[in-house]
XYZ file of C-alpha atoms in Angstrom:
668
model
C -220.209 -106.853 -79.582
C -219.243 -103.314 -80.294
C -221.871 -100.846 -81.211
C -220.540 -97.543 -80.071
C -221.408 -94.265 -81.689
C -220.419 -91.538 -79.268
C -223.843 -90.021 -78.453
C -225.636 -92.522 -80.667
C -223.471 -95.239 -79.214
C -224.768 -94.606 -75.744
C -228.342 -94.487 -76.955
C -227.686 -97.706 -78.818
C -226.204 -99.384 -75.795
C -229.069 -98.196 -73.630
C -231.465 -99.524 -76.221
C -229.811 -102.882 -75.744
C -230.417 -102.700 -71.988
C -233.403 -105.005 -72.023
C -235.073 -105.712 -68.721
C -234.625 -109.263 -67.524
C -237.323 -111.406 -69.081
C -239.936 -112.926 -66.834
C -239.701 -116.667 -66.447
C -242.227 -119.217 -65.308
C -239.507 -121.189 -63.553
C -237.437 -120.135 -60.568
C -234.029 -121.786 -60.362
C -232.676 -122.438 -56.889
C -229.016 -122.672 -55.898
C -227.943 -123.747 -52.408
C -224.375 -123.270 -51.206
C -223.098 -124.835 -47.988
C -220.728 -122.562 -46.065
C -219.525 -124.604 -43.098
C -222.313 -124.241 -40.516
C -224.582 -121.969 -42.512
C -226.611 -122.526 -45.644
C -227.220 -119.777 -48.169
C -230.027 -120.211 -50.676
C -230.391 -117.969 -53.710
C -233.319 -117.933 -56.140
C -232.796 -116.984 -59.773
C -235.486 -116.101 -62.281
C -233.375 -117.502 -65.124
C -231.497 -120.758 -65.703
C -227.807 -121.278 -65.046
C -225.776 -120.809 -68.228
C -222.566 -122.850 -68.061
C -219.627 -122.617 -70.401
C -220.185 -125.065 -73.240
C -218.617 -128.481 -72.817
C -215.871 -128.961 -75.369
C -216.114 -132.469 -76.777
C -213.959 -131.573 -79.785
C -211.260 -129.067 -80.647
C -211.861 -127.441 -84.023
C -208.383 -126.927 -85.432
C -208.951 -125.543 -88.929
C -211.860 -124.559 -91.175
C -211.516 -124.455 -94.954
C -214.444 -123.012 -96.895
C -215.322 -122.657 -100.566
C -218.309 -120.324 -100.947
C -220.274 -119.099 -103.962
C -223.476 -117.116 -104.098
C -226.846 -117.362 -105.767
C -227.829 -113.711 -105.742
C -231.307 -114.405 -107.144
C -232.242 -116.884 -104.426
C -230.025 -115.229 -101.797
C -228.344 -118.542 -101.068
C -224.750 -119.479 -100.323
C -223.462 -122.682 -101.870
C -220.665 -123.954 -99.716
C -218.129 -126.681 -99.222
C -216.608 -126.959 -95.768
C -213.631 -129.007 -94.662
C -213.199 -129.101 -90.888
C -210.141 -130.505 -89.156
C -210.896 -131.664 -85.608
C -209.668 -133.749 -82.710
C -211.392 -134.968 -79.539
C -210.819 -132.516 -76.712
C -210.091 -135.141 -74.055
C -212.431 -138.115 -73.905
C -212.630 -140.792 -76.638
C -215.716 -140.155 -78.765
C -217.453 -141.437 -81.891
C -220.169 -138.805 -82.427
C -219.629 -135.241 -83.641
C -222.223 -132.467 -83.367
C -221.817 -129.414 -85.598
C -223.842 -126.226 -85.476
C -225.447 -125.609 -88.876
C -228.602 -123.524 -89.010
C -231.090 -123.769 -91.849
C -228.973 -125.628 -94.420
C -229.804 -127.951 -97.249
C -227.259 -130.720 -96.732
C -225.846 -132.384 -99.844
C -223.001 -134.487 -98.436
C -221.384 -135.303 -95.100
C -218.239 -137.381 -95.289
C -214.909 -138.216 -93.704
C -211.646 -137.587 -95.506
C -208.779 -139.883 -94.540
C -205.610 -140.571 -96.544
C -207.267 -139.435 -99.738
C -210.306 -141.652 -99.199
C -213.783 -140.197 -98.763
C -216.260 -142.092 -96.622
C -219.899 -141.016 -96.445
C -221.046 -140.727 -92.849
C -224.418 -141.370 -91.303
C -225.895 -138.253 -89.850
C -229.052 -136.690 -88.487
C -230.023 -133.090 -89.080
C -232.728 -131.131 -87.242
C -232.178 -127.817 -88.995
C -229.926 -126.518 -86.239
C -227.323 -129.235 -85.629
C -225.763 -132.029 -87.631
C -225.217 -135.132 -85.505
C -222.583 -137.200 -87.273
C -221.719 -140.810 -86.566
C -217.964 -141.124 -87.060
C -216.402 -144.215 -88.606
C -214.766 -145.164 -85.290
C -214.011 -143.926 -81.803
C -211.298 -141.264 -81.853
C -208.925 -140.378 -79.023
C -207.432 -137.015 -78.170
C -204.297 -138.035 -80.073
C -206.246 -138.396 -83.324
C -207.145 -135.776 -85.891
C -209.576 -136.175 -88.762
C -211.308 -134.103 -91.441
C -215.033 -133.780 -91.992
C -216.378 -132.584 -95.347
C -219.811 -130.938 -95.609
C -221.388 -129.780 -98.860
C -224.393 -127.566 -98.249
C -226.572 -124.629 -99.217
C -227.151 -121.886 -96.649
C -230.500 -120.127 -96.946
C -230.412 -117.281 -94.429
C -233.707 -115.699 -95.417
C -235.544 -118.928 -94.629
C -234.269 -119.013 -91.066
C -236.797 -118.489 -88.299
C -234.454 -116.511 -86.072
C -234.876 -113.331 -84.108
C -232.414 -110.651 -83.204
C -231.974 -108.543 -80.116
C -231.762 -104.890 -79.191
C -227.992 -105.024 -79.682
C -227.920 -107.156 -82.834
C -231.089 -106.656 -84.844
C -231.006 -109.965 -86.693
C -229.452 -113.368 -86.156
C -229.420 -114.860 -89.642
C -225.652 -114.524 -90.062
C -225.501 -113.856 -93.824
C -227.072 -110.841 -95.541
C -227.732 -109.966 -99.173
C -228.239 -106.231 -99.738
C -230.126 -105.273 -102.915
C -229.067 -108.585 -104.507
C -230.922 -107.952 -107.785
C -229.628 -104.390 -108.117
C -233.143 -102.954 -108.078
C -232.642 -100.050 -105.665
C -230.802 -97.085 -107.250
C -230.111 -95.698 -103.751
C -228.416 -98.812 -102.495
C -225.367 -100.834 -103.623
C -225.486 -104.615 -103.994
C -223.524 -106.221 -101.167
C -223.077 -109.405 -99.186
C -221.777 -109.408 -95.637
C -221.879 -111.529 -92.514
C -222.459 -110.983 -88.800
C -221.255 -113.832 -86.590
C -221.798 -112.641 -83.033
C -223.200 -114.163 -80.990
C -223.674 -117.600 -82.588
C -224.662 -116.816 -86.162
C -221.575 -117.907 -88.090
C -223.242 -121.328 -88.143
C -225.953 -119.768 -90.304
C -223.491 -119.772 -93.230
C -220.939 -122.487 -92.475
C -220.920 -125.582 -90.251
C -218.844 -125.092 -87.122
C -218.690 -125.419 -83.369
C -220.289 -122.064 -82.699
C -219.138 -121.228 -79.191
C -216.831 -118.399 -78.042
C -214.398 -120.791 -76.310
C -213.529 -122.476 -79.618
C -210.459 -121.310 -81.543
C -209.477 -122.204 -85.096
C -207.404 -121.161 -88.086
C -209.190 -120.784 -91.411
C -209.009 -120.454 -95.182
C -211.912 -119.113 -97.240
C -212.227 -119.199 -101.032
C -214.812 -116.665 -102.209
C -216.041 -116.753 -105.811
C -217.744 -113.566 -107.028
C -218.371 -111.555 -110.157
C -215.182 -109.865 -111.302
C -216.585 -106.392 -110.606
C -216.804 -107.055 -106.885
C -214.167 -106.820 -104.180
C -214.035 -109.268 -101.297
C -212.790 -109.008 -97.746
C -212.229 -111.628 -95.076
C -210.038 -112.326 -92.064
C -206.298 -112.713 -92.468
C -204.494 -112.019 -95.712
C -205.420 -112.367 -99.365
C -203.068 -115.108 -100.552
C -204.346 -115.820 -104.048
C -206.688 -114.506 -106.741
C -207.627 -116.189 -109.972
C -209.953 -115.195 -112.809
C -212.150 -118.121 -113.768
C -212.851 -117.180 -117.394
C -216.606 -116.983 -116.884
C -216.839 -113.454 -115.521
C -216.073 -114.570 -111.988
C -212.996 -114.430 -109.780
C -211.971 -116.507 -106.790
C -210.215 -114.827 -103.863
C -208.560 -116.957 -101.185
C -208.158 -115.462 -97.722
C -206.070 -117.278 -95.106
C -206.101 -116.780 -91.337
C -203.086 -118.513 -89.818
C -203.657 -117.521 -86.202
C -206.447 -118.957 -84.115
C -209.606 -117.031 -83.367
C -213.210 -117.770 -82.431
C -215.754 -118.817 -85.101
C -218.025 -115.863 -84.312
C -215.242 -113.533 -85.493
C -215.159 -115.055 -88.992
C -216.412 -112.700 -91.699
C -216.786 -112.166 -95.416
C -217.937 -109.090 -97.312
C -218.586 -108.619 -101.027
C -219.363 -105.453 -102.942
C -218.221 -102.555 -105.072
C -215.960 -100.553 -102.770
C -213.204 -98.014 -103.043
C -210.152 -99.120 -101.076
C -207.982 -96.444 -99.513
C -204.646 -97.893 -98.464
C -202.831 -97.000 -95.264
C -200.150 -98.690 -93.154
C -198.873 -99.020 -89.621
C -195.148 -99.273 -88.933
C -194.679 -99.725 -92.701
C -195.506 -103.423 -92.347
C -199.186 -103.818 -91.435
C -201.749 -102.962 -94.114
C -204.463 -100.688 -92.748
C -207.057 -100.284 -95.492
C -210.447 -98.593 -95.555
C -213.307 -99.931 -97.708
C -215.985 -97.317 -98.426
C -218.541 -96.530 -101.090
C -216.937 -94.636 -103.945
C -218.508 -91.269 -103.145
C -216.923 -91.373 -99.694
C -213.431 -92.205 -100.914
C -212.288 -88.549 -100.597
C -213.341 -88.608 -96.932
C -211.996 -92.023 -95.942
C -208.738 -90.731 -94.492
C -210.604 -88.230 -92.343
C -213.018 -90.947 -91.175
C -210.445 -93.644 -90.436
C -207.074 -91.919 -90.723
C -206.281 -91.959 -87.002
C -206.263 -95.774 -87.029
C -202.457 -96.155 -87.355
C -201.980 -93.822 -84.395
C -204.514 -95.874 -82.423
C -202.577 -99.033 -83.286
C -199.396 -97.444 -81.982
C -201.104 -96.098 -78.866
C -202.649 -99.429 -77.862
C -199.574 -101.505 -78.769
C -197.406 -99.204 -76.684
C -199.608 -98.886 -73.620
C -200.410 -102.607 -73.476
C -196.858 -103.780 -74.133
C -198.266 -106.242 -76.689
C -198.019 -105.312 -80.357
C -201.116 -105.593 -82.523
C -201.139 -109.365 -83.100
C -202.804 -109.816 -86.503
C -201.523 -109.716 -90.075
C -203.577 -106.705 -91.199
C -206.226 -104.278 -89.979
C -208.930 -103.451 -92.511
C -212.226 -101.653 -91.941
C -215.254 -101.815 -94.209
C -218.526 -99.863 -94.226
C -221.665 -101.700 -95.329
C -225.316 -100.871 -95.821
C -228.199 -101.960 -93.586
C -225.858 -103.387 -90.993
C -227.675 -105.127 -88.144
C -225.465 -103.692 -85.412
C -223.239 -100.682 -84.860
C -219.922 -102.299 -85.685
C -218.222 -105.672 -85.266
C -214.666 -106.568 -84.319
C -214.160 -109.419 -86.805
C -210.511 -110.334 -86.491
C -208.431 -108.085 -88.782
C -211.545 -107.092 -90.779
C -213.955 -104.821 -88.893
C -217.418 -104.108 -90.257
C -218.999 -100.690 -89.599
C -222.558 -99.608 -90.212
C -223.266 -96.994 -92.860
C -223.483 -94.154 -90.330
C -219.670 -94.084 -90.230
C -219.575 -92.756 -93.807
C -219.607 -88.979 -93.436
C -218.463 -85.961 -95.337
C -215.952 -83.532 -93.899
C -218.772 -81.104 -93.127
C -220.743 -83.754 -91.229
C -217.683 -84.673 -89.205
C -217.482 -81.127 -87.854
C -220.421 -81.996 -85.601
C -219.585 -85.627 -84.895
C -216.953 -88.209 -85.670
C -216.805 -91.853 -84.758
C -213.433 -92.164 -83.061
C -215.017 -93.887 -80.075
C -216.394 -96.647 -82.282
C -213.181 -97.018 -84.261
C -211.054 -97.207 -81.116
C -213.537 -99.588 -79.470
C -213.382 -102.100 -82.316
C -209.604 -101.878 -82.491
C -209.156 -102.473 -78.747
C -211.247 -105.622 -79.177
C -208.387 -107.092 -81.214
C -206.587 -107.578 -77.913
C -209.629 -108.036 -75.665
C -212.099 -110.299 -77.442
C -210.094 -111.453 -80.447
C -206.648 -112.321 -79.033
C -208.056 -113.249 -75.618
C -211.733 -114.214 -75.781
C -214.405 -114.691 -73.136
C -214.997 -118.422 -72.718
C -218.754 -117.925 -72.368
C -221.225 -115.121 -72.936
C -221.561 -114.925 -69.142
C -218.025 -113.505 -69.202
C -218.789 -110.981 -71.962
C -217.402 -108.007 -69.950
C -213.930 -109.449 -70.608
C -214.613 -108.393 -74.202
C -216.933 -105.408 -74.038
C -215.874 -103.649 -70.839
C -212.309 -103.573 -72.094
C -213.286 -102.309 -75.540
C -215.322 -99.566 -73.885
C -212.377 -98.625 -71.698
C -210.224 -98.607 -74.822
C -212.221 -95.539 -75.845
C -211.080 -93.826 -72.649
C -207.448 -94.786 -73.239
C -207.544 -93.399 -76.779
C -209.208 -90.141 -75.727
C -206.701 -89.746 -72.912
C -203.823 -90.214 -75.367
C -205.160 -88.102 -78.211
C -207.409 -85.479 -76.662
C -206.304 -85.294 -73.033
C -207.732 -86.304 -69.712
C -210.620 -83.843 -69.773
C -212.053 -85.426 -72.908
C -211.470 -88.889 -71.456
C -213.085 -87.978 -68.135
C -216.088 -86.541 -69.951
C -216.472 -89.922 -71.636
C -216.068 -91.616 -68.259
C -218.930 -89.553 -66.860
C -221.101 -90.498 -69.820
C -220.428 -94.171 -69.049
C -221.606 -93.605 -65.489
C -224.717 -91.720 -66.571
C -225.706 -94.460 -68.990
C -225.225 -97.207 -66.445
C -227.110 -95.301 -63.719
C -229.999 -94.770 -66.132
C -230.149 -98.481 -66.860
C -229.768 -99.392 -63.188
C -233.108 -97.761 -62.431
C -234.807 -100.673 -64.163
C -232.173 -103.416 -64.070
C -229.273 -104.253 -61.778
C -227.408 -107.417 -62.721
C -224.170 -109.134 -61.823
C -221.455 -108.099 -64.237
C -220.429 -111.731 -64.753
C -223.864 -113.237 -65.222
C -224.324 -116.998 -65.096
C -228.104 -116.763 -64.978
C -229.960 -115.341 -67.961
C -232.686 -116.353 -70.397
C -230.954 -115.242 -73.560
C -227.254 -114.651 -74.217
C -228.239 -111.456 -76.041
C -229.265 -110.016 -72.668
C -225.564 -109.694 -71.871
C -225.195 -106.869 -74.398
C -226.329 -104.077 -72.125
C -225.101 -101.023 -70.262
C -223.574 -103.233 -67.579
C -221.217 -105.085 -69.933
C -220.262 -101.849 -71.684
C -220.560 -98.710 -69.570
C -220.439 -100.104 -66.046
C -217.588 -102.411 -67.006
C -215.566 -99.550 -68.433
C -215.955 -97.657 -65.171
C -214.959 -100.710 -63.131
C -211.747 -101.084 -65.119
C -210.981 -97.422 -64.477
C -211.408 -98.029 -60.743
C -209.121 -101.050 -60.967
C -206.522 -98.876 -62.677
C -206.740 -96.282 -59.911
C -206.635 -98.972 -57.227
C -203.375 -100.587 -58.383
C -201.760 -97.630 -60.192
C -200.987 -97.089 -63.864
C -197.773 -99.103 -64.015
C -199.292 -102.124 -62.274
C -202.498 -101.844 -64.326
C -200.779 -101.952 -67.693
C -198.171 -104.481 -66.543
C -201.014 -106.749 -65.420
C -202.794 -106.375 -68.756
C -199.582 -107.214 -70.616
C -199.201 -110.331 -68.457
C -202.861 -111.318 -68.992
C -202.656 -110.889 -72.762
C -199.356 -112.724 -73.061
C -200.331 -115.586 -70.777
C -203.703 -116.180 -72.469
C -202.938 -115.234 -76.085
C -205.173 -117.119 -78.555
C -207.078 -118.655 -75.653
C -210.448 -118.202 -73.983
C -210.725 -116.932 -70.413
C -213.066 -116.316 -67.512
C -213.077 -113.481 -64.993
C -210.782 -115.267 -62.536
C -208.023 -115.383 -65.144
C -208.032 -111.579 -65.152
C -207.963 -111.405 -61.363
C -205.132 -113.916 -61.108
C -203.088 -112.007 -63.681
C -203.412 -108.835 -61.597
C -202.549 -110.703 -58.419
C -199.504 -112.333 -60.001
C -198.151 -108.916 -61.009
C -199.118 -106.862 -57.957
C -198.708 -109.491 -55.238
C -202.045 -108.345 -53.822
C -205.224 -110.231 -53.010
C -207.858 -108.623 -55.211
C -210.717 -111.024 -54.508
C -212.518 -108.253 -52.654
C -212.447 -105.986 -55.702
C -213.581 -108.617 -58.198
C -216.230 -110.027 -55.859
C -217.963 -106.721 -55.239
C -217.649 -105.250 -58.715
C -217.686 -108.161 -61.173
C -219.530 -110.866 -59.240
C -222.278 -108.805 -57.606
C -224.904 -106.345 -58.744
C -225.662 -102.735 -57.949
C -223.452 -99.850 -56.907
C -222.776 -97.651 -53.870
C -225.160 -94.848 -53.013
C -223.248 -92.479 -50.756
C -224.301 -89.693 -48.443
C -221.261 -87.541 -47.624
C -221.225 -84.985 -44.817
C -218.473 -82.693 -43.529
C -218.024 -81.148 -40.089
C -215.244 -78.883 -38.800
C -214.607 -78.415 -35.062
C -212.628 -75.236 -34.518
C -211.759 -75.947 -30.889
C -209.854 -79.110 -31.815
C -208.863 -78.074 -35.340
C -210.461 -81.284 -36.584
C -212.162 -81.954 -39.913
C -214.601 -84.876 -39.847
C -216.024 -86.713 -42.827
C -219.089 -88.947 -42.547
C -219.757 -91.377 -45.399
C -222.918 -93.494 -45.303
C -223.640 -96.297 -47.759
C -227.365 -95.923 -48.423
C -227.879 -98.652 -51.033
C -230.423 -101.353 -50.218
C -229.106 -104.649 -48.914
C -231.307 -107.094 -50.825
C -228.988 -107.450 -53.857
C -226.241 -104.891 -53.305
C -223.238 -105.434 -51.030
C -221.696 -103.076 -48.525
C -218.685 -101.950 -50.509
C -215.031 -101.679 -49.648
C -214.065 -98.307 -51.114
C -210.531 -96.959 -50.800
C -210.817 -93.259 -51.614
C -208.509 -90.297 -51.951
C -209.514 -87.155 -50.045
C -208.082 -83.703 -50.743
C -208.368 -81.122 -47.968
C -207.805 -77.573 -49.251
C -206.351 -75.757 -46.224
C -204.630 -72.375 -46.020
C -203.706 -72.249 -49.712
C -202.398 -75.828 -49.863
C -203.758 -79.327 -50.408
C -203.566 -81.904 -47.631
C -203.866 -85.339 -49.228
C -205.401 -88.202 -47.255
C -206.838 -91.648 -47.943
C -209.860 -93.281 -46.344
C -211.365 -96.761 -46.495
C -215.156 -96.806 -46.606
C -216.095 -100.364 -45.620
C -219.125 -100.104 -43.338
C -222.622 -98.796 -43.745
C -221.687 -95.827 -41.518
C -218.112 -94.502 -41.679
C -216.520 -91.610 -39.799
C -213.063 -90.143 -40.359
C -211.239 -87.276 -38.656
C -208.180 -85.292 -39.715
C -206.105 -82.685 -37.925
C -205.953 -79.447 -39.886
C -204.515 -76.007 -39.205
C -207.811 -74.232 -39.950
C -211.213 -74.841 -41.516
C -210.700 -76.244 -45.020
C -212.056 -74.283 -47.957
C -212.989 -77.615 -49.542
C -213.168 -81.274 -48.566
C -212.989 -83.198 -51.841
C -213.916 -86.852 -51.271
C -212.960 -89.168 -54.149
C -210.493 -86.576 -55.334
C -209.682 -88.661 -58.420
C -213.401 -88.763 -59.331
C -213.015 -92.419 -60.210
C -215.744 -94.028 -58.118
C -218.737 -95.673 -59.772
C -221.526 -94.535 -57.487
C -224.437 -92.241 -56.864
C -223.638 -89.668 -54.214
C -225.126 -86.795 -52.304
C -222.202 -84.641 -51.186
C -223.390 -82.039 -48.693
C -221.270 -79.056 -49.714
C -222.127 -75.417 -49.281
C -222.335 -72.943 -52.142
C -218.978 -71.548 -51.037
C -217.399 -75.018 -51.155
C -218.823 -75.813 -54.587
C -217.608 -72.430 -55.818
C -214.133 -73.087 -54.443
C -214.154 -76.520 -56.085
C -215.023 -75.020 -59.461
C -212.182 -72.511 -59.373
C -209.481 -74.553 -57.630
C -209.881 -78.332 -57.977
C -207.848 -79.684 -60.897
C -210.139 -82.015 -62.854
C -212.862 -81.574 -65.441
C -215.133 -83.712 -63.262
C -214.544 -81.321 -60.345
C -215.869 -78.454 -62.434
C -218.628 -80.607 -63.909
C -219.914 -81.558 -60.452
C -219.678 -77.981 -59.208
C -221.590 -76.413 -62.097
C -224.299 -79.090 -61.953
C -224.726 -78.482 -58.205
C -224.610 -74.681 -58.452
C -226.941 -74.593 -61.413
C -229.680 -75.859 -59.081
C -229.014 -72.958 -56.710
C -228.343 -70.198 -59.212
C -231.855 -68.736 -59.254
C -231.710 -67.827 -55.553
C -227.985 -67.583 -54.829
C -225.839 -64.849 -56.331
C -222.563 -66.712 -55.726
C -223.911 -69.767 -57.524
C -225.119 -67.518 -60.339
C -221.679 -65.948 -60.734
C -220.059 -69.385 -61.091
C -222.570 -70.372 -63.761
C -221.729 -67.162 -65.615
C -217.999 -67.921 -65.348
C -218.631 -71.418 -66.654
C -219.759 -69.957 -69.987
C -216.043 -69.518 -70.629
C -214.891 -72.818 -69.173
C -212.045 -74.475 -71.112
C -214.108 -77.630 -71.723
C -217.185 -77.593 -73.928
C -219.407 -79.773 -71.743
C -219.141 -77.387 -68.802
C -219.971 -74.502 -71.146
C -222.977 -76.493 -72.322
C -224.208 -77.068 -68.755
C -223.835 -73.384 -68.046
C -225.903 -72.508 -71.107
C -228.609 -74.840 -69.811
C -228.811 -72.801 -66.610
C -228.862 -69.316 -68.120
C -232.576 -68.842 -67.579
C -231.924 -68.854 -63.831
C -229.385 -65.991 -63.992
C -230.534 -63.935 -66.970
C -232.012 -61.266 -64.674
C -228.640 -60.646 -63.031
C -226.323 -60.804 -66.027
C -228.367 -60.155 -69.163
C -225.799 -57.915 -70.880
C -222.812 -60.130 -70.111
C -224.706 -63.266 -71.126
C -225.497 -61.759 -74.529
C -221.827 -60.877 -75.046
C -220.668 -64.356 -74.042
C -223.270 -66.181 -76.148
C -222.421 -64.157 -79.243
C -218.748 -64.965 -78.711
C -219.516 -68.675 -78.268
C -221.729 -68.792 -81.355
C -219.081 -67.170 -83.516
C -215.890 -68.771 -82.242
C -216.488 -71.879 -80.102
C -214.390 -74.684 -81.558
C -216.911 -77.288 -80.443
C -220.234 -77.181 -82.261
C -222.009 -79.497 -79.845
């Protein structure tokens, strides 16, 4: 699920970082490894991928609304076939319905079917045993009553009732009347009967009957509209490519529609409240460029028939990647003046990247959620890198790390989590922020060409399918020819992160530079990592580039150099997801600030020197210089340390602050 609002996004994601719930039961798993036995205790039950007894091929819905009662009156026609084994009983997810009819349609004949309904599932006795070569259609007539559901939400998705009526009686002058849906995780079955699991894929057609004054939106394309002569209109939306039921959406309301296109063939429209119509292009107008960026870098063109975005009131999450029809919360609607301080490009790019990772290729279970959310989070980095440059992207990368490290203080979980109490627990800083950082490390490990070639292969091989983490690994191995089990095991299938102590020692008599790297993380849940790292040695005006492999708890490396380096820059690409204590002198940090090439080099240096600036004049001079750094975040850190150096540079600080206040292009 995508709920990403730049600064608010990270707060939102951290808010969804719920600590693992206590459980009365401890679940034990024993694995036999030749002559040894490993036993692991879990506080939560094992969560397998759902067994697929049936394949849901197509869903056809006819929906109408009772605004007074806040009910949906629906007719559903589901085309299905047994997945593999012969079977005579069908179970459909259907939460909180009044059922009016359940029948089988065959050759024009309708046969009523016996069924049991417990308020959550319809258990249907079929008219015979069907084989995997058979297809059949089930018809369900029902009323969905979302407000009567006894369901709870989560920190990530505030409510789980699936269908929402906003000011249905038009009583609030500050709020428009709207209807919209939210399917993730398994709430589509709150408004239509389905097999509500992420591994299911279906095509669909939805007929929506509304008052003529309202617009509708759904997945796919609008294929037909008809006025009914009674003040209502029926819109028919068809989705001819398969996607998961949780990605199905409808929205109804009085919107302005601003039309845009991509490659002159894909409609890219923006649905906003009328007062925000003049600002819609500024809010969403980079979307076509994002479509081109992602299609180009992935080698797979945007795969859906349109890309529309709609803003609704009182949305229960940040945003949602419904296939071809994204819903955004009301915070996205801003005036031009408001967008000076903050825009929502991260959210918009996140939801769009989901249309490859999540919509085209979908996690087969919520345990594998990082295959959706980690990629969408990294999509933000890719967009920033394309549009705003690496410094902006690396700033975002550092924010991902900070958010994950904050969460890790109270919770450290496996990225691919097969043990949890509630699927909503998966929507946390691990699945988003940590996962984005892991993908960046994978990119640096294999190289850009191999990274994007592997993603193209993965997307092409598994298009319109569901996947687990090993499918991603195998795709990378098939392209690169490398065994990457070690990478996926330590980063995706284990918890925690490295905590590194880095020391440097130069021996003049032998002209040798030594680097000591200790892995200080505790061993109870966190592995000893295998960490290939780039090291830049700044010697005699040049850069000597080396690589090291940190693979033990204590690691020592030595390099021949012509003289004492001015700087030893371990993890020169600044790609590693870790906590580290790098024992550099003030002189080395100062040299790093002025000479190392990356934003994160300067960021690290100013953070380190800011702690020394009160008592160290060299550190203070770097902080002063950082007031004029080319990137705003470094300037901001410097401002935060001015109290420590005000006694040394009061006049210059005043000059610099006045200049920043009057001319800084970034208002943050």
